Amino acid sequence: MDRVGVFSFARHHPEFYNGVHAKNSKLGGGEMVSWWLDCVRTCLHELGHLLGMRHCIYFRCLMNGNNGPGDSAGRTTFLCPVCLRKVLSVCAGDEFVFS
């Protein structure tokens, strides 16, 4: 399985859509934490795609689709039971027994 993922920190910056370059921006502590959490969520979401997962349609989940800054505001960092099972299946293969 050969896959490539591309991620940009810039599009998650709070002032990106206002045309402000990250180098010219001053973020407060809370804004910086929020920015990093958004980046972590997107990296984990894209890693799910690298594992072969599609967007989740079952529950509120890390693998839900995202159409821009408005959609990502309520995103969770956690996988739902369906997607968690997919990850366990991919990572453990036949060695993992679901009970």
Coordinates of C-alpha atoms in Angstrom, one line a residue:
M1 CA 0.0 0.0 0.0
D2 CA 1.7 3.2 -1.2
R3 CA 0.0 6.5 -0.2
V4 CA 1.1 10.1 0.2
G5 CA -0.4 12.7 2.4
V6 CA 0.0 16.5 2.2
F7 CA -0.9 18.8 5.2
S8 CA -0.7 22.6 5.6
F9 CA -0.5 24.4 8.9
A10 CA -1.3 27.7 7.1
R11 CA -4.9 27.0 6.3
H12 CA -5.7 26.3 10.0
H13 CA -4.2 29.7 11.1
P14 CA -7.0 31.9 12.4
E15 CA -6.1 34.8 10.1
F16 CA -5.4 32.7 7.0
Y17 CA -8.7 33.5 5.3
N18 CA -8.2 37.2 6.0
G19 CA -5.1 37.2 3.9
V20 CA -2.7 37.6 6.8
H21 CA 0.6 35.6 6.6
A22 CA 1.4 33.6 9.7
K23 CA 4.7 35.3 10.1
N24 CA 2.9 38.7 10.4
S25 CA 0.4 37.5 12.9
K26 CA 0.5 37.6 16.7
L27 CA -1.5 34.8 18.4
G28 CA -2.5 34.8 22.0
G29 CA -2.1 31.7 24.2
G30 CA -5.7 30.4 23.7
E31 CA -5.6 31.0 19.9
M32 CA -2.3 29.2 19.6
V33 CA -3.7 26.1 21.5
S34 CA -6.8 26.1 19.3
W35 CA -4.7 26.4 16.2
W36 CA -2.5 23.4 17.2
L37 CA -5.6 21.3 18.1
D38 CA -7.1 22.0 14.7
C39 CA -3.7 20.9 13.1
V40 CA -3.6 17.7 15.2
R41 CA -7.2 16.8 14.3
T42 CA -6.5 17.3 10.6
C43 CA -3.2 15.3 10.7
L44 CA -5.0 12.4 12.4
H45 CA -7.9 12.6 9.9
E46 CA -5.5 12.5 7.0
L47 CA -3.6 9.6 8.6
G48 CA -7.0 7.8 8.7
H49 CA -7.2 8.3 4.9
L50 CA -3.7 6.9 4.5
L51 CA -4.9 3.8 6.3
G52 CA -7.6 3.5 3.7
M53 CA -10.5 5.0 5.7
R54 CA -13.3 7.1 4.1
H55 CA -15.3 9.8 5.7
C56 CA -17.5 8.6 8.5
I57 CA -21.3 8.9 8.1
Y58 CA -22.3 7.1 11.2
F59 CA -21.4 9.2 14.3
R60 CA -19.7 12.4 15.2
C61 CA -16.2 11.3 14.5
L62 CA -12.6 12.4 13.7
M63 CA -13.2 10.9 10.2
N64 CA -16.3 13.1 9.4
G65 CA -15.9 15.2 6.2
N66 CA -14.9 18.8 6.4
N67 CA -15.7 21.6 3.9
G68 CA -13.8 24.5 5.5
P69 CA -13.3 26.5 8.6
G70 CA -16.9 26.4 9.6
D71 CA -17.1 22.7 9.5
S72 CA -14.0 22.0 11.5
A73 CA -15.1 24.1 14.5
G74 CA -17.1 21.3 16.1
R75 CA -14.8 18.4 15.1
T76 CA -13.8 15.9 17.7
T77 CA -10.4 14.3 18.2
F78 CA -11.8 10.8 18.7
L79 CA -12.9 8.0 16.5
C80 CA -16.4 6.5 16.7
P81 CA -16.8 2.8 17.4
V82 CA -17.2 2.0 13.7
C83 CA -14.0 3.8 12.7
L84 CA -12.0 2.6 15.7
R85 CA -12.8 -1.0 14.6
K86 CA -11.6 -0.2 11.1
V87 CA -8.2 1.1 12.5
L88 CA -7.8 -2.0 14.7
S89 CA -8.6 -4.2 11.8
V90 CA -6.0 -2.5 9.6
C91 CA -3.3 -2.3 12.3
A92 CA -3.7 -5.7 13.9
G93 CA -5.0 -7.7 10.8
D94 CA -6.0 -11.2 11.6
E95 CA -4.2 -11.2 15.0
F96 CA -6.9 -9.1 16.6
V97 CA -10.1 -11.0 17.6
F98 CA -13.3 -8.9 18.0
S99 CA -15.5 -10.2 20.8

